[in-house]
Short mmCIF file of C-alpha atoms and ligand atoms in Angstrom, two decimals:
data_model
loop_
_atom_site.label_atom_id
_atom_site.label_comp_id
_atom_site.label_asym_id
_atom_site.label_seq_id
_atom_site.Cartn_x
_atom_site.Cartn_y
_atom_site.Cartn_z
CA MET A 1 157.83 151.97 88.35
CA SER A 2 160.92 149.91 89.04
CA MET A 3 161.20 146.21 88.31
CA ILE A 4 161.25 145.38 92.03
CA GLU A 5 158.06 147.25 92.78
CA ASN A 6 156.43 145.60 89.83
CA ASN A 7 157.29 142.12 91.11
CA LYS A 8 156.04 142.99 94.53
CA GLU A 9 152.73 144.09 93.12
CA LEU A 10 152.41 140.79 91.25
CA GLN A 11 153.07 138.77 94.37
CA VAL A 12 150.83 140.59 96.76
CA ALA A 13 147.82 141.48 94.68
CA ALA A 14 145.96 142.35 97.86
CA ILE A 15 142.27 142.93 97.40
CA GLU A 16 140.23 145.64 99.00
CA ASN A 17 136.98 143.69 99.21
CA GLY A 18 136.26 140.12 98.26
CA THR A 19 137.18 136.54 99.02
CA VAL A 20 140.47 134.69 99.32
CA ILE A 21 140.28 130.91 99.18
CA ASP A 22 143.36 129.42 100.74
CA HIS A 23 144.83 125.94 101.29
CA ILE A 24 143.52 124.45 98.07
CA PRO A 25 145.30 121.17 97.20
CA PRO A 26 147.30 122.04 94.02
CA HIS A 27 145.86 119.16 91.97
CA GLN A 28 142.31 120.30 92.77
CA LEU A 29 142.82 124.00 92.04
CA PHE A 30 141.23 124.01 88.62
CA LYS A 31 138.34 121.85 89.76
CA VAL A 32 137.69 124.41 92.50
CA ALA A 33 137.80 127.18 89.90
CA ALA A 34 135.28 125.26 87.78
CA LEU A 35 132.99 124.56 90.75
CA LEU A 36 132.89 128.25 91.60
CA GLU A 37 132.19 129.03 87.94
CA LEU A 38 134.98 131.58 87.87
CA ASP A 39 134.94 131.48 84.07
CA LYS A 40 131.50 133.10 84.17
CA MET A 41 132.58 136.06 86.30
CA LYS A 42 133.17 138.98 83.98
CA ASN A 43 133.45 141.93 86.36
CA ASN A 44 135.67 140.60 89.13
CA THR A 45 139.44 140.67 89.26
CA ILE A 46 140.55 137.10 89.85
CA THR A 47 144.03 136.00 90.86
CA ILE A 48 144.89 132.32 90.81
CA ALA A 49 148.12 131.05 92.32
CA ASN A 50 149.29 127.48 92.52
CA ASN A 51 152.16 125.44 94.02
CA LEU A 52 152.77 128.06 96.71
CA PRO A 53 154.80 126.82 99.68
CA SER A 54 152.60 125.75 102.59
CA ASN A 55 153.61 124.82 106.11
CA LYS A 56 150.70 122.45 106.53
CA PHE A 57 150.55 120.63 103.20
CA GLY A 58 153.91 121.22 101.47
CA SER A 59 152.29 123.18 98.67
CA LYS A 60 148.94 124.77 98.05
CA GLY A 61 146.84 126.77 95.67
CA MET A 62 145.04 130.05 96.31
CA ILE A 63 142.30 132.01 94.59
CA LYS A 64 141.54 135.67 95.17
CA ILE A 65 138.33 137.17 93.84
CA SER A 66 137.62 140.85 94.29
CA ASP A 67 134.14 142.15 95.08
CA LYS A 68 132.67 138.68 95.41
CA PHE A 69 131.11 137.22 98.55
CA PHE A 70 129.85 133.68 98.31
CA ASP A 71 126.79 132.34 100.04
CA ASP A 72 127.12 129.00 101.81
CA THR A 73 125.46 126.89 99.13
CA GLU A 74 127.78 128.32 96.50
CA ILE A 75 130.89 127.77 98.54
CA ASN A 76 130.03 124.36 99.99
CA ARG A 77 130.30 122.89 96.53
CA ILE A 78 134.05 123.07 96.74
CA ALA A 79 134.06 120.87 99.83
CA LEU A 80 133.59 118.10 97.28
CA VAL A 81 137.15 118.32 96.06
CA ALA A 82 138.90 120.44 98.69
CA PRO A 83 137.44 119.86 102.17
CA ASN A 84 140.23 121.68 104.04
CA VAL A 85 140.14 125.03 102.29
CA ILE A 86 139.86 128.22 104.30
CA LEU A 87 137.73 131.04 103.05
CA ASN A 88 138.86 134.54 104.01
CA VAL A 89 136.28 137.26 103.70
CA ILE A 90 138.06 140.58 103.03
CA ARG A 91 136.61 143.99 103.68
CA ASN A 92 138.70 147.13 103.37
CA TYR A 93 141.93 145.04 103.08
CA GLU A 94 141.17 143.26 106.38
CA VAL A 95 140.24 139.63 106.93
CA VAL A 96 136.90 140.05 108.69
CA GLU A 97 135.88 136.39 108.69
CA LYS A 98 137.47 132.97 108.18
CA LYS A 99 135.15 130.20 107.10
CA GLN A 100 135.55 126.47 106.64
CA VAL A 101 133.56 124.64 104.03
CA SER A 102 131.28 121.70 104.72
CA LEU A 103 129.75 119.28 102.30
CA PRO A 104 125.98 119.67 101.78
CA ASP A 105 123.68 116.63 102.01
CA GLU A 106 122.72 116.90 98.39
CA ILE A 107 124.41 118.37 95.33
CA VAL A 108 122.17 119.46 92.48
CA GLY A 109 123.78 120.11 89.10
CA LEU A 110 127.55 120.57 88.74
CA VAL A 111 128.69 116.97 89.13
CA LYS A 112 128.45 114.67 86.13
CA CYS A 113 127.43 111.06 86.66
CA ASN A 114 130.20 108.69 85.59
CA ASN A 115 127.76 106.06 84.39
CA PRO A 116 127.23 106.49 80.62
CA LYS A 117 123.95 104.53 80.91
CA CYS A 118 122.58 106.95 83.52
CA ILE A 119 119.46 108.87 82.50
CA THR A 120 121.21 112.14 83.46
CA ASN A 121 123.74 111.64 80.65
CA ASN A 122 121.02 111.07 78.07
CA GLU A 123 118.34 113.60 78.91
CA PRO A 124 118.49 117.41 79.27
CA MET A 125 118.17 117.49 83.06
CA GLN A 126 120.08 118.37 86.22
CA THR A 127 122.08 115.75 88.05
CA ARG A 128 121.40 115.07 91.73
CA PHE A 129 123.81 113.40 94.12
CA GLU A 130 123.44 112.43 97.75
CA VAL A 131 126.55 112.74 99.89
CA VAL A 132 126.72 109.23 101.34
CA ASP A 133 130.14 109.43 102.99
CA ARG A 134 131.21 112.84 104.23
CA GLU A 135 134.64 111.70 105.38
CA ALA A 136 135.58 109.95 102.15
CA GLY A 137 133.69 112.42 99.95
CA THR A 138 131.61 109.68 98.30
CA LEU A 139 128.51 110.67 96.33
CA LYS A 140 125.62 108.54 95.11
CA CYS A 141 123.65 109.38 92.01
CA HIS A 142 120.00 109.95 92.92
CA TYR A 143 118.95 108.37 89.61
CA CYS A 144 121.16 105.41 88.67
CA GLU A 145 122.34 104.88 92.28
CA ARG A 146 125.96 104.52 91.17
CA LYS A 147 128.54 105.76 93.68
CA VAL A 148 131.29 108.20 92.78
CA LYS A 149 134.48 108.47 94.82
CA LYS A 150 136.03 111.87 95.47
CA ASP A 151 138.91 111.39 93.05
CA ASP A 152 136.57 110.34 90.25
CA ILE A 153 134.28 113.36 90.51
CA VAL A 154 133.83 115.06 87.14
CA ILE A 155 132.45 118.57 87.03
CA GLU A 156 129.88 119.18 84.29
CA MET B 1 104.95 103.79 100.63
CA LYS B 2 106.44 107.26 100.67
CA SER B 3 105.70 107.91 97.04
CA LYS B 4 102.81 106.56 95.05
CA SER B 5 105.22 105.32 92.42
CA LEU B 6 107.19 102.08 92.85
CA VAL B 7 110.70 102.75 91.60
CA SER B 8 112.86 100.66 93.93
CA ILE B 9 112.36 97.99 96.60
CA GLU B 10 114.37 100.22 98.96
CA GLN B 11 111.44 102.62 99.27
CA CYS B 12 109.24 99.87 100.76
CA THR B 13 109.04 99.47 104.52
CA LYS B 14 108.49 96.06 106.09
CA GLU B 15 104.81 96.95 106.46
CA ASP B 16 104.58 97.94 102.78
CA ILE B 17 106.09 94.61 101.73
CA LEU B 18 103.82 92.57 103.98
CA ARG B 19 100.71 94.46 102.86
CA ILE B 20 101.54 93.96 99.18
CA LEU B 21 102.27 90.26 99.75
CA ASP B 22 98.99 89.84 101.66
CA ASN B 23 97.15 91.41 98.74
CA ALA B 24 99.04 89.23 96.25
CA ARG B 25 97.70 86.20 98.11
CA LYS B 26 94.16 87.49 97.66
CA PHE B 27 94.82 87.73 93.94
CA GLU B 28 96.14 84.20 93.89
CA GLU B 29 92.83 83.09 95.43
CA ASN B 30 90.92 85.08 92.84
CA PRO B 31 92.86 86.92 90.14
CA ASN B 32 89.77 88.28 88.38
CA ARG B 33 88.61 91.33 90.27
CA LYS B 34 87.23 94.34 88.41
CA LEU B 35 89.14 96.89 90.46
CA LEU B 36 90.48 98.83 87.45
CA GLU B 37 87.15 99.15 85.65
CA GLY B 38 87.25 102.30 83.50
CA LYS B 39 90.97 102.80 84.04
CA VAL B 40 93.74 102.78 81.43
CA ALA B 41 97.33 101.73 82.06
CA ALA B 42 100.27 102.40 79.73
CA THR B 43 103.04 99.84 79.31
CA LEU B 44 105.99 101.78 77.91
CA PHE B 45 108.76 99.33 77.03
CA PHE B 46 111.66 101.39 75.71
CA GLU B 47 113.55 98.11 75.86
CA PRO B 48 111.74 94.91 74.91
CA SER B 49 111.01 92.33 77.61
CA THR B 50 108.21 90.05 76.54
CA ARG B 51 108.05 88.12 79.79
CA THR B 52 107.66 91.16 82.04
CA ARG B 53 105.31 92.98 79.68
CA LEU B 54 102.95 90.02 79.33
CA SER B 55 102.87 89.60 83.09
CA PHE B 56 101.97 93.26 83.69
CA GLU B 57 99.45 93.39 80.85
CA THR B 58 97.76 90.23 82.11
CA ALA B 59 97.63 91.80 85.57
CA VAL B 60 95.87 94.92 84.23
CA ASN B 61 93.48 92.85 82.12
CA ARG B 62 92.51 90.56 84.99
CA LEU B 63 91.79 93.67 87.05
CA GLY B 64 89.39 94.84 84.36
CA GLY B 65 91.56 97.73 83.12
CA ARG B 66 92.69 98.52 79.60
CA VAL B 67 96.23 98.78 78.27
CA ILE B 68 97.90 101.06 75.76
CA GLY B 69 101.61 101.26 75.03
CA PHE B 70 104.55 100.15 72.97
CA GLN B 71 107.07 97.37 73.25
CA ASP B 72 109.96 98.66 71.22
CA ALA B 73 111.30 102.21 71.37
CA SER B 74 112.57 102.05 67.78
CA THR B 75 108.98 102.51 66.56
CA THR B 76 108.21 105.48 68.80
CA SER B 77 108.97 109.15 68.92
CA SER B 78 111.86 108.59 71.35
CA SER B 79 113.79 107.21 68.38
CA LYS B 80 113.18 110.58 66.71
CA GLY B 81 114.94 112.32 69.58
CA GLU B 82 111.98 113.09 71.83
CA THR B 83 113.04 113.37 75.45
CA LEU B 84 111.82 110.88 78.01
CA LYS B 85 110.18 113.77 79.84
CA ASP B 86 108.08 114.70 76.81
CA THR B 87 107.06 111.10 76.16
CA ILE B 88 106.02 110.65 79.81
CA LEU B 89 104.07 113.94 79.89
CA MET B 90 102.32 113.10 76.61
CA VAL B 91 101.26 109.65 77.84
CA SER B 92 100.27 111.13 81.22
CA ASN B 93 97.48 112.98 79.43
CA TYR B 94 95.83 109.67 78.59
CA VAL B 95 96.32 107.17 81.38
CA ASP B 96 95.90 106.47 85.11
CA LEU B 97 99.13 104.51 85.50
CA ILE B 98 102.45 104.09 83.67
CA ILE B 99 104.39 100.84 83.76
CA MET B 100 107.76 101.39 82.16
CA ARG B 101 110.93 99.56 81.28
CA HIS B 102 113.94 101.48 80.05
CA TYR B 103 117.54 100.65 79.09
CA LEU B 104 118.81 103.76 80.92
CA GLU B 105 119.41 103.58 84.66
CA GLY B 106 117.40 106.03 86.72
CA ALA B 107 114.80 106.50 83.96
CA ALA B 108 111.88 105.42 86.15
CA ARG B 109 112.87 107.65 89.05
CA TYR B 110 113.15 110.61 86.71
CA ALA B 111 109.79 109.79 85.14
CA SER B 112 108.21 109.67 88.61
CA GLU B 113 109.51 113.19 89.21
CA VAL B 114 108.13 114.75 86.04
CA THR B 115 104.57 113.41 86.22
CA ASN B 116 101.81 113.10 88.81
CA ILE B 117 100.70 109.78 87.33
CA PRO B 118 102.00 106.78 89.33
CA ILE B 119 104.99 105.04 87.74
CA ILE B 120 105.84 101.37 88.19
CA ASN B 121 109.43 100.55 87.34
CA ALA B 122 109.51 97.36 85.29
CA GLY B 123 113.30 97.50 85.05
CA ASP B 124 115.74 100.35 84.41
CA GLY B 125 118.92 98.97 82.89
CA ALA B 126 121.04 97.17 85.47
CA ASN B 127 119.50 99.20 88.28
CA GLN B 128 116.13 98.20 89.77
CA HIS B 129 113.30 95.77 89.06
CA PRO B 130 111.11 95.88 92.15
CA SER B 131 108.25 93.72 90.88
CA GLN B 132 110.74 90.87 90.42
CA THR B 133 111.81 91.26 94.04
CA MET B 134 108.20 91.33 95.18
CA LEU B 135 107.43 88.09 93.35
CA ASP B 136 110.59 86.50 94.79
CA LEU B 137 109.48 87.51 98.29
CA TYR B 138 106.00 86.19 97.60
CA SER B 139 107.43 82.87 96.40
CA ILE B 140 109.65 82.56 99.45
CA ARG B 141 106.84 83.35 101.87
CA LYS B 142 104.43 81.01 100.12
CA THR B 143 106.79 78.03 100.03
CA GLN B 144 108.21 78.51 103.54
CA GLY B 145 105.08 79.79 105.27
CA LYS B 146 107.08 82.76 106.61
CA LEU B 147 109.83 85.22 105.73
CA GLU B 148 111.60 85.32 109.11
CA ASP B 149 114.80 83.48 109.99
CA LEU B 150 115.40 81.75 106.66
CA THR B 151 118.70 80.60 105.17
CA ILE B 152 119.00 81.70 101.56
CA THR B 153 121.79 80.53 99.28
CA MET B 154 122.47 82.67 96.21
CA VAL B 155 124.44 81.04 93.42
CA GLY B 156 126.07 82.32 90.24
CA ASP B 157 126.57 85.89 89.11
CA LEU B 158 126.35 87.82 92.34
CA LYS B 159 128.30 90.80 91.03
CA TYR B 160 126.03 92.04 88.26
CA GLY B 161 122.83 90.22 89.21
CA ARG B 162 120.45 92.97 90.24
CA THR B 163 117.80 90.47 91.36
CA VAL B 164 120.05 89.13 94.11
CA HIS B 165 121.03 92.63 95.26
CA SER B 166 117.39 93.69 95.51
CA LEU B 167 116.43 90.44 97.23
CA ILE B 168 119.01 91.16 99.95
CA VAL B 169 117.33 94.54 100.53
CA GLY B 170 113.83 93.04 100.48
CA MET B 171 114.79 90.24 102.91
CA SER B 172 116.73 92.58 105.21
CA HIS B 173 113.59 93.16 107.33
CA PHE B 174 113.27 89.46 108.15
CA ASN B 175 116.52 88.32 109.80
CA PRO B 176 117.88 86.14 106.98
CA THR B 177 121.15 84.22 106.79
CA PHE B 178 122.80 84.29 103.37
CA HIS B 179 125.29 82.05 101.63
CA PHE B 180 126.88 83.72 98.60
CA VAL B 181 128.28 81.16 96.15
CA ALA B 182 130.14 82.70 93.21
CA PRO B 183 133.35 82.51 91.20
CA ASP B 184 135.94 85.10 92.21
CA GLU B 185 135.20 87.32 89.23
CA LEU B 186 131.50 87.48 90.07
CA LYS B 187 131.61 87.78 93.86
CA MET B 188 129.05 89.77 95.83
CA PRO B 189 130.24 93.42 95.75
CA ASP B 190 131.38 95.21 98.90
CA GLU B 191 128.40 97.54 98.75
CA GLN B 192 125.96 94.67 99.37
CA LYS B 193 128.19 93.09 102.01
CA ASN B 194 128.44 96.44 103.80
CA PHE B 195 124.66 96.66 103.65
CA CYS B 196 124.45 93.26 105.36
CA ASP B 197 126.95 94.34 108.03
CA GLN B 198 125.02 97.54 108.72
CA HIS B 199 121.77 95.60 109.09
CA GLY B 200 123.26 92.83 111.23
CA ILE B 201 122.66 90.20 108.54
CA LYS B 202 124.81 87.07 108.67
CA TYR B 203 126.44 85.96 105.43
CA TYR B 204 129.03 83.46 104.30
CA GLU B 205 130.96 83.53 101.05
CA HIS B 206 131.98 80.44 99.09
CA SER B 207 133.60 79.81 95.75
CA ASP B 208 132.65 76.11 95.75
CA PHE B 209 129.04 75.08 95.20
CA THR B 210 128.75 72.08 97.50
CA GLU B 211 126.00 69.82 98.83
CA ASP B 212 127.05 70.86 102.30
CA ILE B 213 125.83 74.41 101.60
CA ILE B 214 122.67 73.20 99.87
CA ASN B 215 121.82 71.01 102.86
CA GLN B 216 121.76 74.05 105.20
CA SER B 217 119.45 76.07 102.93
CA ASP B 218 115.74 76.84 102.89
CA ILE B 219 115.94 78.65 99.55
CA LEU B 220 118.38 78.08 96.71
CA TYR B 221 118.36 81.14 94.47
CA MET B 222 120.11 80.29 91.20
CA THR B 223 121.22 82.93 88.68
CA ARG B 224 122.72 82.85 85.25
CA VAL B 225 126.50 82.95 84.78
CA GLN B 226 126.87 84.83 81.51
CA ARG B 227 129.93 84.44 79.33
CA GLU B 228 130.00 88.16 78.48
CA ARG B 229 130.50 89.08 82.15
CA PHE B 230 133.99 87.59 82.19
CA THR B 231 137.11 89.54 81.32
CA ASP B 232 139.07 86.28 81.44
CA LEU B 233 137.43 83.69 79.17
CA GLU B 234 139.63 80.91 80.54
CA GLU B 235 138.14 81.66 83.92
CA TYR B 236 134.68 81.35 82.38
CA GLU B 237 135.52 77.96 80.87
CA ARG B 238 136.83 76.85 84.24
CA VAL B 239 133.78 77.89 86.27
CA LYS B 240 130.83 77.55 83.90
CA ASN B 241 130.06 73.98 84.92
CA VAL B 242 130.85 74.43 88.58
CA TYR B 243 127.68 76.40 89.27
CA ILE B 244 125.25 74.02 87.64
CA LEU B 245 122.64 72.50 89.92
CA LYS B 246 122.04 68.79 89.26
CA ASN B 247 119.29 66.68 90.80
CA SER B 248 121.79 64.38 92.51
CA MET B 249 123.04 67.35 94.57
CA LEU B 250 119.64 67.67 96.27
CA GLU B 251 119.55 64.23 97.93
CA GLY B 252 120.44 65.45 101.42
CA SER B 253 118.59 68.75 101.22
CA ARG B 254 115.89 69.91 103.64
CA ASP B 255 112.29 68.93 102.86
CA ASN B 256 111.26 72.57 102.75
CA LEU B 257 114.05 73.57 100.33
CA ARG B 258 112.77 75.30 97.21
CA ILE B 259 114.79 76.29 94.16
CA LEU B 260 114.16 79.72 92.66
CA HIS B 261 115.50 81.34 89.51
CA PRO B 262 114.50 84.71 88.00
CA LEU B 263 114.45 83.11 84.51
CA PRO B 264 115.32 82.77 81.72
CA ARG B 265 117.78 80.04 82.61
CA VAL B 266 120.41 78.79 80.24
CA ASN B 267 122.17 75.77 81.67
CA GLU B 268 122.65 76.57 85.33
CA ILE B 269 119.85 74.21 86.37
CA ALA B 270 120.05 70.75 84.78
CA TYR B 271 116.77 69.54 83.26
CA ASP B 272 116.64 66.55 85.62
CA VAL B 273 115.90 69.04 88.43
CA ASP B 274 112.63 70.12 86.80
CA ASP B 275 110.72 67.04 88.00
CA ASN B 276 111.94 67.38 91.56
CA PRO B 277 109.12 68.80 93.73
CA LYS B 278 111.66 71.22 95.18
CA ALA B 279 111.98 72.97 91.81
CA TYR B 280 109.83 76.10 92.07
CA TYR B 281 111.02 78.42 89.28
CA ILE B 282 108.06 77.91 86.96
CA GLN B 283 105.45 78.56 89.70
CA GLN B 284 107.64 81.47 90.79
CA ALA B 285 107.08 83.16 87.43
CA ARG B 286 103.32 82.60 87.79
CA ASN B 287 103.42 84.37 91.15
CA GLY B 288 104.62 87.43 89.26
CA LEU B 289 101.07 87.98 88.05
CA PHE B 290 99.67 88.18 91.60
CA ALA B 291 102.52 90.30 92.88
CA ARG B 292 102.03 92.75 89.99
CA GLN B 293 98.28 92.94 90.55
CA ALA B 294 98.99 93.85 94.17
CA ILE B 295 101.60 96.46 93.16
CA ILE B 296 99.23 98.09 90.67
CA CYS B 297 96.52 98.42 93.33
CA GLU B 298 99.08 99.72 95.84
CA VAL B 299 100.29 102.60 93.67
CA LEU B 300 96.73 103.52 92.72
CA GLY B 301 95.62 103.44 96.34
CA ILE B 302 92.97 100.79 95.68
CA GLU B 303 91.85 98.76 98.71
CA ILE B 304 91.37 95.05 98.11
ZN1 ZN C 401 123.72 108.37 87.54
#
C-alpha cells in the first residue's frame, strides 16, 4: 500500500453500517463521547475527529461508530451539550436516515449535580434533572432544586 | 396534595393551603384532640434544630400520638456510614409517619421516594421548610383576616433566606404585592423575581429601609442579616445597622400592620419593638404548633 492510499484510508474511514454523528461543537466533543458511553463499547470500531472545517460553524467534531444504532433515549442525551448535531444512520455505506436530537423532559443518571450539599452527591443513587429551559439548555435538580446551566453541566 | 408526603410548599395547591390553614384554626381552638391515638411518629433530626423538633413533637403529643427518634446524627448509624435510604427503610418498619430534618438538600424528597410512609420535611439544608411557610401563612391570615390583596415587605437577607422564597410561592395564589428591601449583596435572586413575573405578582426593590415603605405595608417580614453571608466585610459593617427595625419607625404605619420574623432574631428587631402590639413574632412561633398539627393530619389523611 502506498503512503497516499494509506492517508486516504485514514481520512475517509467510511463505515458499512452504523452511526455518524456530525456537527458536534469541538469543545463539546468529549462530553458527547462520555454521554454516549463510548468508552464502554468494546466491539465497535469508533472514529473520532475534531476541528474539521465546517461551512456552518467554522469547525466541528464528528464521531463514527460502526454497527451501532442508537435509540432515541440514548441519543437525546447529547442534546444537552450539542443541540445542533445531525445523526446519520448508515446502512450498506449509504445514509438511510438523518436525525436531529431533541432534549428529553427529564434526564435520569448521567448528569452530576453541581451542589456539593445535594443528597445525590452523598448517597448511592441516580441523579434526576428536569429540563426547565429547552432553548438555553438549563436543567433543575429534582432533589436540591438547584439549576444547572448548559456550560456548567458535568457528566458523572 | 399530589403526594401524601409534604416535601415542599410548591406541591400545595391553593385549596391544599386553605384546607390546612382551616384545620390549623381548629387546632388553635382546641389543640388537644386524640386523632393519633395508637400511632407512632418518628422525628429524625440528622441536623439539630431544637425549636422545630419541639414544635413537631408537641404537635404529635397533643394529638395523642407517640414519638420516637433522634436529634443528632452523630449518635446514630448514619455516622457509621449507613445510607439515608437504609435509615429511612429501617425506621419505616416501626412508625406511621416520619418527620425529618437533614443538612443535605433534597434529602426529604429522596426519602419520600424510597418509603411508603408519609414524610414531612422539617428542613433540608438551604432548600425547603414547608411547615415554616404554612405557619407564616397562618399568621398572616389570622392577623389580616384574609390572604388576598396584601402588601408584604420583606427585609434583610433575601438572597439566601429560604423562608422568604417559600413565602413568595405560598402567597402567589393570593394576589400579593411585595416590597423587597435588601443590601445589594443580598438582593432577591432573579429566579424568585422571574417567578413573580410569571405569576403576575407586583414587586418593588429597595436598598433603603424607610418609613415610607413600612407605611404602605400590611406585613413586615424581617429576616436575619448574617455576617457570614458577606464576601465583603466592609459592606457588612456598612449595612448591618441599616436593616434594623426600631419602634420609632412604626409611628405612621397602618393599624393592621404586623411584624413577622422566622426567629431566632439577633439584632434586626430592636427590643423596644417587642411591646408594640404590632409585634407578632412570638405568637407567630406559637402558631407553628397548630400549623404542624394540621400538616400531620393532612399527610395521614385524617379528617378533622
Ligand atoms: Zn441536586
